[in-house]
Amino acid sequence: MSTTGSTVDEAPAAGLSPQPPAQLSWERFWQLIELIGGEPSVAVCATFEDGCERLAEVLAAGPVEEILGFGECLAEALYRLDREEYGTQRAVDPELPGESLPLSDDGFLYARAAVVAAGRAAYERVLGEPELFAAHSFRSGESLLYVHEEAYEVATGEEWDHDTRYDYESCSNREGWPNL
């Protein structure tokens, strides 16, 4: 199986473009995300950090095009979650049931990254049922945001200097925030 390009048999995750611009298939992207360890790992900080390090090492050992493609796929996946129905939810601390806090812009970005890091199944569930986002709202997937940049630096000796097709910063998806 090729690690680049989509085949007719590959279905992208719900709401994602059929072919990311940097030629990394969605199937390969989600295979790489699995290296983090899924939802259980995202819930435990040390395990999540280890998973992100493992993912960066794998990316750095592969072709640079795969690192670029990973960055594109990650940006698009985060962008798709940048919507009002997710961003206006409140962060729910599992340690303090019944209490919640509004999400800051950074908190919203990190929670979206936690959804992606939890894997394809979790991502698709949240896309299909926005109310499930709250379960991820107190998790921080921040480290995932830098995996491709670190891998690129190791692989090339240069800093990441690439703009992705999608801006994943909070509230950048204008269609997702029609009231802004």
Short mmCIF file of N, CA and C in Angstrom, two decimals:
data_model
loop_
_atom_site.label_atom_id
_atom_site.label_comp_id
_atom_site.label_asym_id
_atom_site.label_seq_id
_atom_site.Cartn_x
_atom_site.Cartn_y
_atom_site.Cartn_z
N MET A 1 0.85 -1.18 0.00
CA MET A 1 0.00 0.00 0.00
C MET A 1 0.88 1.24 0.00
N SER A 2 0.56 2.16 -0.83
CA SER A 2 1.30 3.42 -0.90
C SER A 2 0.96 4.30 0.29
N THR A 3 1.96 5.05 0.78
CA THR A 3 1.70 5.95 1.90
C THR A 3 1.31 7.34 1.42
N THR A 4 1.31 7.55 0.14
CA THR A 4 0.90 8.86 -0.37
C THR A 4 -0.24 8.68 -1.34
N GLY A 5 -1.05 9.73 -1.45
CA GLY A 5 -2.16 9.71 -2.38
C GLY A 5 -3.34 8.93 -1.87
N SER A 6 -4.49 9.18 -2.40
CA SER A 6 -5.70 8.46 -2.02
C SER A 6 -6.02 7.47 -3.10
N THR A 7 -6.68 6.42 -2.72
CA THR A 7 -7.18 5.47 -3.69
C THR A 7 -8.68 5.57 -3.68
N VAL A 8 -9.31 4.98 -4.68
CA VAL A 8 -10.76 5.00 -4.75
C VAL A 8 -11.36 4.34 -3.52
N ASP A 9 -10.67 3.34 -2.97
CA ASP A 9 -11.19 2.59 -1.84
C ASP A 9 -11.08 3.35 -0.52
N GLU A 10 -10.27 4.38 -0.47
CA GLU A 10 -10.10 5.12 0.78
C GLU A 10 -11.19 6.16 0.93
N ALA A 11 -11.88 6.13 2.05
CA ALA A 11 -12.87 7.16 2.34
C ALA A 11 -12.28 8.09 3.38
N PRO A 12 -12.27 9.39 3.11
CA PRO A 12 -11.76 10.33 4.10
C PRO A 12 -12.68 10.38 5.31
N ALA A 13 -12.15 10.82 6.42
CA ALA A 13 -12.97 11.02 7.60
C ALA A 13 -14.05 12.02 7.24
N ALA A 14 -15.16 11.92 7.91
CA ALA A 14 -16.31 12.79 7.63
C ALA A 14 -15.89 14.25 7.58
N GLY A 15 -16.31 14.93 6.54
CA GLY A 15 -16.07 16.37 6.44
C GLY A 15 -14.70 16.76 5.93
N LEU A 16 -13.81 15.82 5.66
CA LEU A 16 -12.46 16.15 5.23
C LEU A 16 -12.34 16.03 3.72
N SER A 17 -11.44 16.80 3.16
CA SER A 17 -11.26 16.76 1.71
C SER A 17 -10.79 15.36 1.31
N PRO A 18 -11.16 14.92 0.10
CA PRO A 18 -10.76 13.58 -0.32
C PRO A 18 -9.25 13.44 -0.49
N GLN A 19 -8.56 14.51 -0.80
CA GLN A 19 -7.11 14.43 -1.00
C GLN A 19 -6.45 15.68 -0.45
N PRO A 20 -5.74 15.57 0.67
CA PRO A 20 -5.00 16.72 1.18
C PRO A 20 -3.95 17.16 0.16
N PRO A 21 -3.64 18.45 0.11
CA PRO A 21 -2.74 18.97 -0.91
C PRO A 21 -1.33 18.41 -0.89
N ALA A 22 -0.81 18.00 0.25
CA ALA A 22 0.58 17.55 0.30
C ALA A 22 0.72 16.06 0.03
N GLN A 23 -0.32 15.43 -0.47
CA GLN A 23 -0.26 14.06 -0.93
C GLN A 23 -0.10 13.00 0.15
N LEU A 24 -0.55 13.26 1.34
CA LEU A 24 -0.60 12.23 2.37
C LEU A 24 -2.05 11.79 2.46
N SER A 25 -2.29 10.51 2.34
CA SER A 25 -3.68 10.04 2.40
C SER A 25 -4.23 10.17 3.81
N TRP A 26 -5.54 10.31 3.90
CA TRP A 26 -6.17 10.37 5.22
C TRP A 26 -5.95 9.05 5.95
N GLU A 27 -5.95 7.96 5.23
CA GLU A 27 -5.71 6.66 5.87
C GLU A 27 -4.34 6.65 6.56
N ARG A 28 -3.33 7.15 5.87
CA ARG A 28 -1.98 7.21 6.45
C ARG A 28 -1.93 8.19 7.62
N PHE A 29 -2.60 9.33 7.50
CA PHE A 29 -2.64 10.29 8.59
C PHE A 29 -3.19 9.63 9.86
N TRP A 30 -4.32 8.94 9.73
CA TRP A 30 -4.92 8.31 10.92
C TRP A 30 -4.05 7.16 11.43
N GLN A 31 -3.35 6.46 10.56
CA GLN A 31 -2.39 5.43 11.02
C GLN A 31 -1.31 6.07 11.88
N LEU A 32 -0.81 7.21 11.44
CA LEU A 32 0.22 7.91 12.20
C LEU A 32 -0.33 8.41 13.54
N ILE A 33 -1.53 8.93 13.53
CA ILE A 33 -2.17 9.40 14.78
C ILE A 33 -2.31 8.25 15.78
N GLU A 34 -2.54 7.05 15.29
CA GLU A 34 -2.68 5.88 16.18
C GLU A 34 -1.42 5.65 17.02
N LEU A 35 -0.28 6.13 16.56
CA LEU A 35 0.97 5.98 17.33
C LEU A 35 0.89 6.67 18.69
N ILE A 36 -0.01 7.63 18.81
CA ILE A 36 -0.17 8.34 20.08
C ILE A 36 -0.82 7.44 21.13
N GLY A 37 -1.69 6.55 20.69
CA GLY A 37 -2.28 5.59 21.62
C GLY A 37 -3.77 5.73 21.84
N GLY A 38 -4.42 6.63 21.13
CA GLY A 38 -5.87 6.74 21.23
C GLY A 38 -6.36 7.49 22.44
N GLU A 39 -7.67 7.41 22.68
CA GLU A 39 -8.31 8.17 23.76
C GLU A 39 -7.68 7.92 25.14
N PRO A 40 -7.36 6.68 25.51
CA PRO A 40 -6.76 6.49 26.84
C PRO A 40 -5.45 7.27 27.02
N SER A 41 -4.63 7.32 25.98
CA SER A 41 -3.36 8.05 26.09
C SER A 41 -3.57 9.54 26.20
N VAL A 42 -4.55 10.06 25.47
CA VAL A 42 -4.80 11.50 25.49
C VAL A 42 -5.26 11.94 26.88
N ALA A 43 -5.89 11.03 27.60
CA ALA A 43 -6.40 11.36 28.94
C ALA A 43 -5.29 11.43 29.99
N VAL A 44 -4.11 10.87 29.68
CA VAL A 44 -3.00 10.85 30.65
C VAL A 44 -1.83 11.63 30.05
N CYS A 45 -1.48 12.72 30.67
CA CYS A 45 -0.49 13.64 30.12
C CYS A 45 0.83 12.96 29.72
N ALA A 46 1.43 12.20 30.62
CA ALA A 46 2.74 11.59 30.33
C ALA A 46 2.65 10.62 29.16
N THR A 47 1.59 9.84 29.10
CA THR A 47 1.41 8.88 28.01
C THR A 47 1.21 9.62 26.69
N PHE A 48 0.46 10.70 26.73
CA PHE A 48 0.22 11.51 25.53
C PHE A 48 1.53 12.11 25.03
N GLU A 49 2.33 12.66 25.93
CA GLU A 49 3.62 13.25 25.54
C GLU A 49 4.52 12.19 24.91
N ASP A 50 4.56 11.00 25.50
CA ASP A 50 5.35 9.90 24.93
C ASP A 50 4.86 9.55 23.53
N GLY A 51 3.54 9.51 23.36
CA GLY A 51 2.97 9.20 22.05
C GLY A 51 3.34 10.24 21.01
N CYS A 52 3.33 11.50 21.39
CA CYS A 52 3.70 12.57 20.46
C CYS A 52 5.18 12.48 20.09
N GLU A 53 6.02 12.14 21.05
CA GLU A 53 7.44 11.96 20.76
C GLU A 53 7.65 10.81 19.79
N ARG A 54 6.95 9.70 20.02
CA ARG A 54 7.04 8.53 19.15
C ARG A 54 6.60 8.92 17.73
N LEU A 55 5.52 9.64 17.62
CA LEU A 55 5.02 10.08 16.31
C LEU A 55 6.03 10.99 15.62
N ALA A 56 6.62 11.92 16.34
CA ALA A 56 7.63 12.81 15.75
C ALA A 56 8.84 12.02 15.24
N GLU A 57 9.25 11.01 15.99
CA GLU A 57 10.38 10.18 15.57
C GLU A 57 10.07 9.42 14.29
N VAL A 58 8.88 8.87 14.20
CA VAL A 58 8.48 8.13 13.00
C VAL A 58 8.42 9.07 11.80
N LEU A 59 7.82 10.23 11.99
CA LEU A 59 7.75 11.20 10.89
C LEU A 59 9.14 11.64 10.46
N ALA A 60 10.02 11.92 11.41
CA ALA A 60 11.37 12.39 11.09
C ALA A 60 12.17 11.35 10.31
N ALA A 61 11.88 10.08 10.54
CA ALA A 61 12.61 9.00 9.87
C ALA A 61 12.09 8.74 8.45
N GLY A 62 10.95 9.30 8.12
CA GLY A 62 10.35 9.08 6.80
C GLY A 62 10.66 10.21 5.85
N PRO A 63 10.02 10.19 4.70
CA PRO A 63 10.25 11.26 3.72
C PRO A 63 9.69 12.60 4.20
N VAL A 64 10.34 13.67 3.81
CA VAL A 64 9.92 15.01 4.19
C VAL A 64 8.50 15.28 3.69
N GLU A 65 8.14 14.73 2.53
CA GLU A 65 6.80 14.93 1.98
C GLU A 65 5.74 14.41 2.94
N GLU A 66 6.05 13.35 3.68
CA GLU A 66 5.09 12.81 4.64
C GLU A 66 4.92 13.78 5.82
N ILE A 67 6.00 14.42 6.22
CA ILE A 67 5.91 15.41 7.30
C ILE A 67 5.04 16.58 6.84
N LEU A 68 5.28 17.06 5.64
CA LEU A 68 4.49 18.16 5.09
C LEU A 68 3.02 17.77 4.98
N GLY A 69 2.78 16.56 4.51
CA GLY A 69 1.41 16.07 4.37
C GLY A 69 0.73 15.92 5.71
N PHE A 70 1.48 15.47 6.71
CA PHE A 70 0.92 15.35 8.05
C PHE A 70 0.49 16.73 8.55
N GLY A 71 1.33 17.72 8.36
CA GLY A 71 0.99 19.08 8.77
C GLY A 71 -0.27 19.58 8.09
N GLU A 72 -0.42 19.28 6.81
CA GLU A 72 -1.62 19.68 6.07
C GLU A 72 -2.86 18.98 6.61
N CYS A 73 -2.76 17.68 6.81
CA CYS A 73 -3.92 16.91 7.31
C CYS A 73 -4.31 17.38 8.71
N LEU A 74 -3.33 17.58 9.56
CA LEU A 74 -3.61 18.04 10.92
C LEU A 74 -4.32 19.40 10.88
N ALA A 75 -3.81 20.32 10.08
CA ALA A 75 -4.43 21.65 9.98
C ALA A 75 -5.87 21.54 9.51
N GLU A 76 -6.13 20.71 8.53
CA GLU A 76 -7.50 20.56 8.02
C GLU A 76 -8.41 19.92 9.05
N ALA A 77 -7.94 18.90 9.72
CA ALA A 77 -8.76 18.23 10.74
C ALA A 77 -9.12 19.20 11.86
N LEU A 78 -8.17 20.02 12.29
CA LEU A 78 -8.43 21.02 13.34
C LEU A 78 -9.38 22.09 12.84
N TYR A 79 -9.21 22.51 11.61
CA TYR A 79 -10.06 23.53 11.01
C TYR A 79 -11.51 23.07 10.98
N ARG A 80 -11.74 21.80 10.65
CA ARG A 80 -13.10 21.26 10.57
C ARG A 80 -13.81 21.29 11.93
N LEU A 81 -13.04 21.24 13.00
CA LEU A 81 -13.63 21.30 14.35
C LEU A 81 -13.75 22.74 14.85
N ASP A 82 -13.24 23.69 14.09
CA ASP A 82 -13.29 25.10 14.49
C ASP A 82 -14.65 25.66 14.11
N ARG A 83 -15.64 25.33 14.94
CA ARG A 83 -17.02 25.72 14.69
C ARG A 83 -17.66 26.20 15.98
N GLU A 84 -18.63 27.05 15.80
CA GLU A 84 -19.32 27.65 16.93
C GLU A 84 -19.94 26.59 17.85
N GLU A 85 -20.51 25.53 17.28
CA GLU A 85 -21.16 24.53 18.13
C GLU A 85 -20.18 23.79 19.04
N TYR A 86 -18.90 23.83 18.72
CA TYR A 86 -17.88 23.25 19.59
C TYR A 86 -17.28 24.32 20.51
N GLY A 87 -16.94 25.46 19.91
CA GLY A 87 -16.22 26.50 20.63
C GLY A 87 -17.02 27.22 21.70
N THR A 88 -18.32 27.14 21.62
CA THR A 88 -19.13 27.79 22.65
C THR A 88 -19.47 26.85 23.80
N GLN A 89 -19.02 25.61 23.70
CA GLN A 89 -19.23 24.68 24.82
C GLN A 89 -18.30 25.07 25.97
N ARG A 90 -18.64 24.61 27.11
CA ARG A 90 -17.84 24.91 28.30
C ARG A 90 -16.96 23.71 28.63
N ALA A 91 -15.76 23.99 29.15
CA ALA A 91 -14.84 22.93 29.55
C ALA A 91 -15.38 22.26 30.81
N VAL A 92 -15.43 20.95 30.78
CA VAL A 92 -15.95 20.18 31.91
C VAL A 92 -14.79 19.43 32.54
N ASP A 93 -14.50 19.75 33.79
CA ASP A 93 -13.43 19.08 34.54
C ASP A 93 -13.99 17.78 35.11
N PRO A 94 -13.45 16.63 34.70
CA PRO A 94 -13.96 15.36 35.22
C PRO A 94 -13.80 15.22 36.74
N GLU A 95 -12.88 15.98 37.32
CA GLU A 95 -12.66 15.95 38.76
C GLU A 95 -13.72 16.75 39.52
N LEU A 96 -14.37 17.67 38.83
CA LEU A 96 -15.37 18.54 39.46
C LEU A 96 -16.69 18.48 38.69
N PRO A 97 -17.40 17.36 38.79
CA PRO A 97 -18.65 17.24 38.04
C PRO A 97 -19.62 18.37 38.39
N GLY A 98 -20.30 18.84 37.39
CA GLY A 98 -21.26 19.92 37.60
C GLY A 98 -20.67 21.30 37.44
N GLU A 99 -19.36 21.42 37.46
CA GLU A 99 -18.72 22.72 37.27
C GLU A 99 -18.13 22.79 35.86
N SER A 100 -18.20 23.95 35.28
CA SER A 100 -17.64 24.11 33.94
C SER A 100 -17.08 25.52 33.78
N LEU A 101 -16.24 25.67 32.80
CA LEU A 101 -15.58 26.95 32.52
C LEU A 101 -15.71 27.25 31.03
N PRO A 102 -15.76 28.52 30.64
CA PRO A 102 -15.74 28.82 29.21
C PRO A 102 -14.37 28.47 28.65
N LEU A 103 -14.35 28.06 27.39
CA LEU A 103 -13.08 27.74 26.72
C LEU A 103 -12.43 29.02 26.22
N SER A 104 -11.15 29.20 26.52
CA SER A 104 -10.38 30.30 25.92
C SER A 104 -10.07 29.89 24.48
N ASP A 105 -9.56 30.82 23.68
CA ASP A 105 -9.16 30.47 22.31
C ASP A 105 -8.12 29.36 22.32
N ASP A 106 -7.11 29.48 23.19
CA ASP A 106 -6.08 28.44 23.27
C ASP A 106 -6.67 27.13 23.78
N GLY A 107 -7.50 27.22 24.81
CA GLY A 107 -8.14 26.01 25.35
C GLY A 107 -8.97 25.29 24.30
N PHE A 108 -9.66 26.06 23.47
CA PHE A 108 -10.46 25.48 22.40
C PHE A 108 -9.57 24.79 21.37
N LEU A 109 -8.47 25.42 21.00
CA LEU A 109 -7.52 24.81 20.05
C LEU A 109 -6.95 23.52 20.64
N TYR A 110 -6.53 23.55 21.89
CA TYR A 110 -5.92 22.37 22.51
C TYR A 110 -6.93 21.24 22.66
N ALA A 111 -8.19 21.59 22.93
CA ALA A 111 -9.24 20.56 23.03
C ALA A 111 -9.50 19.94 21.66
N ARG A 112 -9.49 20.75 20.60
CA ARG A 112 -9.66 20.21 19.25
C ARG A 112 -8.50 19.27 18.91
N ALA A 113 -7.29 19.66 19.31
CA ALA A 113 -6.14 18.79 19.07
C ALA A 113 -6.28 17.48 19.85
N ALA A 114 -6.86 17.54 21.05
CA ALA A 114 -7.08 16.32 21.83
C ALA A 114 -8.07 15.40 21.13
N VAL A 115 -9.07 15.97 20.47
CA VAL A 115 -10.03 15.15 19.71
C VAL A 115 -9.31 14.44 18.57
N VAL A 116 -8.48 15.16 17.82
CA VAL A 116 -7.73 14.55 16.72
C VAL A 116 -6.80 13.47 17.27
N ALA A 117 -6.08 13.77 18.34
CA ALA A 117 -5.13 12.82 18.92
C ALA A 117 -5.82 11.56 19.43
N ALA A 118 -7.09 11.66 19.77
CA ALA A 118 -7.83 10.50 20.27
C ALA A 118 -8.10 9.49 19.16
N GLY A 119 -7.89 9.87 17.91
CA GLY A 119 -8.01 8.94 16.80
C GLY A 119 -9.22 9.18 15.92
N ARG A 120 -9.21 8.48 14.82
CA ARG A 120 -10.23 8.67 13.79
C ARG A 120 -11.65 8.42 14.30
N ALA A 121 -11.84 7.34 15.05
CA ALA A 121 -13.18 7.02 15.53
C ALA A 121 -13.72 8.11 16.44
N ALA A 122 -12.88 8.58 17.36
CA ALA A 122 -13.30 9.66 18.27
C ALA A 122 -13.59 10.93 17.48
N TYR A 123 -12.73 11.25 16.53
CA TYR A 123 -12.90 12.44 15.71
C TYR A 123 -14.23 12.39 14.96
N GLU A 124 -14.50 11.27 14.33
CA GLU A 124 -15.74 11.15 13.56
C GLU A 124 -16.98 11.19 14.46
N ARG A 125 -16.88 10.61 15.66
CA ARG A 125 -18.00 10.69 16.61
C ARG A 125 -18.29 12.14 16.97
N VAL A 126 -17.24 12.90 17.27
CA VAL A 126 -17.41 14.30 17.67
C VAL A 126 -17.94 15.12 16.49
N LEU A 127 -17.46 14.87 15.28
CA LEU A 127 -17.98 15.59 14.12
C LEU A 127 -19.46 15.32 13.93
N GLY A 128 -19.88 14.10 14.17
CA GLY A 128 -21.27 13.72 13.99
C GLY A 128 -22.18 14.14 15.14
N GLU A 129 -21.61 14.27 16.33
CA GLU A 129 -22.39 14.61 17.52
C GLU A 129 -21.61 15.66 18.32
N PRO A 130 -21.77 16.94 17.99
CA PRO A 130 -20.99 18.00 18.64
C PRO A 130 -21.04 17.99 20.16
N GLU A 131 -22.12 17.51 20.75
CA GLU A 131 -22.20 17.48 22.21
C GLU A 131 -21.13 16.57 22.83
N LEU A 132 -20.55 15.67 22.06
CA LEU A 132 -19.49 14.80 22.57
C LEU A 132 -18.16 15.55 22.73
N PHE A 133 -18.07 16.74 22.16
CA PHE A 133 -16.84 17.53 22.27
C PHE A 133 -16.53 17.86 23.72
N ALA A 134 -17.54 18.08 24.53
CA ALA A 134 -17.34 18.47 25.93
C ALA A 134 -16.46 17.47 26.68
N ALA A 135 -16.53 16.21 26.33
CA ALA A 135 -15.71 15.20 27.00
C ALA A 135 -14.22 15.43 26.76
N HIS A 136 -13.88 16.12 25.70
CA HIS A 136 -12.47 16.40 25.35
C HIS A 136 -12.05 17.79 25.79
N SER A 137 -12.99 18.58 26.26
CA SER A 137 -12.74 20.00 26.48
C SER A 137 -11.75 20.31 27.59
N PHE A 138 -11.52 19.39 28.49
CA PHE A 138 -10.59 19.64 29.58
C PHE A 138 -9.23 19.00 29.32
N ARG A 139 -9.09 18.40 28.15
CA ARG A 139 -7.82 17.77 27.77
C ARG A 139 -7.03 18.75 26.91
N SER A 140 -5.72 18.63 26.97
CA SER A 140 -4.89 19.49 26.15
C SER A 140 -4.09 18.64 25.17
N GLY A 141 -4.38 18.81 23.91
CA GLY A 141 -3.62 18.13 22.87
C GLY A 141 -2.56 19.05 22.28
N GLU A 142 -2.15 20.05 23.04
CA GLU A 142 -1.21 21.06 22.52
C GLU A 142 0.03 20.44 21.88
N SER A 143 0.60 19.42 22.49
CA SER A 143 1.84 18.84 21.96
C SER A 143 1.69 18.33 20.54
N LEU A 144 0.49 17.89 20.17
CA LEU A 144 0.27 17.40 18.81
C LEU A 144 0.52 18.51 17.78
N LEU A 145 0.28 19.74 18.16
CA LEU A 145 0.42 20.86 17.23
C LEU A 145 1.85 21.06 16.75
N TYR A 146 2.81 20.53 17.48
CA TYR A 146 4.22 20.75 17.17
C TYR A 146 4.94 19.52 16.65
N VAL A 147 4.26 18.40 16.57
CA VAL A 147 4.90 17.14 16.17
C VAL A 147 5.54 17.27 14.79
N HIS A 148 4.79 17.75 13.81
CA HIS A 148 5.34 17.83 12.45
C HIS A 148 6.46 18.86 12.35
N GLU A 149 6.36 19.93 13.14
CA GLU A 149 7.43 20.94 13.13
C GLU A 149 8.72 20.36 13.69
N GLU A 150 8.61 19.62 14.80
CA GLU A 150 9.80 18.99 15.39
C GLU A 150 10.38 17.94 14.45
N ALA A 151 9.52 17.15 13.83
CA ALA A 151 9.99 16.12 12.90
C ALA A 151 10.70 16.75 11.70
N TYR A 152 10.15 17.84 11.21
CA TYR A 152 10.74 18.54 10.07
C TYR A 152 12.13 19.06 10.42
N GLU A 153 12.25 19.63 11.61
CA GLU A 153 13.55 20.16 12.03
C GLU A 153 14.59 19.06 12.16
N VAL A 154 14.19 17.91 12.71
CA VAL A 154 15.12 16.78 12.83
C VAL A 154 15.51 16.26 11.45
N ALA A 155 14.53 16.14 10.56
CA ALA A 155 14.77 15.56 9.24
C ALA A 155 15.58 16.47 8.32
N THR A 156 15.39 17.79 8.45
CA THR A 156 16.02 18.70 7.49
C THR A 156 17.10 19.59 8.11
N GLY A 157 17.09 19.73 9.43
CA GLY A 157 18.01 20.66 10.08
C GLY A 157 17.54 22.10 9.97
N GLU A 158 16.35 22.30 9.45
CA GLU A 158 15.78 23.64 9.28
C GLU A 158 14.49 23.76 10.09
N GLU A 159 14.14 24.98 10.45
CA GLU A 159 12.89 25.21 11.15
C GLU A 159 11.72 25.09 10.18
N TRP A 160 10.57 24.67 10.71
CA TRP A 160 9.33 24.60 9.92
C TRP A 160 8.99 26.02 9.47
N ASP A 161 8.78 26.18 8.18
CA ASP A 161 8.50 27.50 7.63
C ASP A 161 7.42 27.39 6.55
N HIS A 162 6.44 26.54 6.79
CA HIS A 162 5.42 26.26 5.78
C HIS A 162 4.05 26.71 6.26
N ASP A 163 3.34 27.37 5.39
CA ASP A 163 1.95 27.71 5.67
C ASP A 163 1.08 26.58 5.15
N THR A 164 0.16 26.13 5.98
CA THR A 164 -0.76 25.10 5.54
C THR A 164 -1.95 25.74 4.84
N ARG A 165 -2.63 24.93 4.09
CA ARG A 165 -3.80 25.42 3.34
C ARG A 165 -4.89 25.92 4.28
N TYR A 166 -5.04 25.28 5.44
CA TYR A 166 -6.06 25.66 6.41
C TYR A 166 -5.42 26.29 7.63
N ASP A 167 -6.01 27.37 8.10
CA ASP A 167 -5.59 28.01 9.34
C ASP A 167 -6.38 27.36 10.47
N TYR A 168 -5.70 26.79 11.43
CA TYR A 168 -6.41 26.08 12.49
C TYR A 168 -6.57 26.88 13.78
N GLU A 169 -6.11 28.13 13.78
CA GLU A 169 -6.29 28.94 14.98
C GLU A 169 -7.78 29.10 15.26
N SER A 170 -8.13 29.24 16.51
CA SER A 170 -9.53 29.34 16.91
C SER A 170 -10.24 30.50 16.20
N CYS A 171 -11.42 30.22 15.72
CA CYS A 171 -12.30 31.17 15.04
C CYS A 171 -11.82 31.57 13.65
N SER A 172 -10.93 30.81 13.03
CA SER A 172 -10.47 31.13 11.69
C SER A 172 -11.38 30.53 10.61
N ASN A 173 -12.19 29.54 10.96
CA ASN A 173 -13.13 28.93 10.02
C ASN A 173 -14.38 29.80 9.96
N ARG A 174 -14.41 30.73 9.02
CA ARG A 174 -15.51 31.71 8.92
C ARG A 174 -16.87 31.03 8.72
N GLU A 175 -16.91 29.93 7.97
CA GLU A 175 -18.17 29.22 7.78
C GLU A 175 -18.65 28.61 9.10
N GLY A 176 -17.73 28.24 9.95
CA GLY A 176 -18.07 27.63 11.24
C GLY A 176 -18.48 28.63 12.30
N TRP A 177 -18.18 29.90 12.05
CA TRP A 177 -18.50 30.96 13.00
C TRP A 177 -19.28 32.06 12.27
N PRO A 178 -20.49 31.78 11.83
CA PRO A 178 -21.22 32.76 11.02
C PRO A 178 -21.60 34.03 11.78
N ASN A 179 -21.58 33.98 13.10
CA ASN A 179 -21.99 35.16 13.89
C ASN A 179 -20.83 36.04 14.32
N LEU A 180 -19.63 35.74 13.85
CA LEU A 180 -18.49 36.59 14.21
C LEU A 180 -18.36 37.76 13.26
#
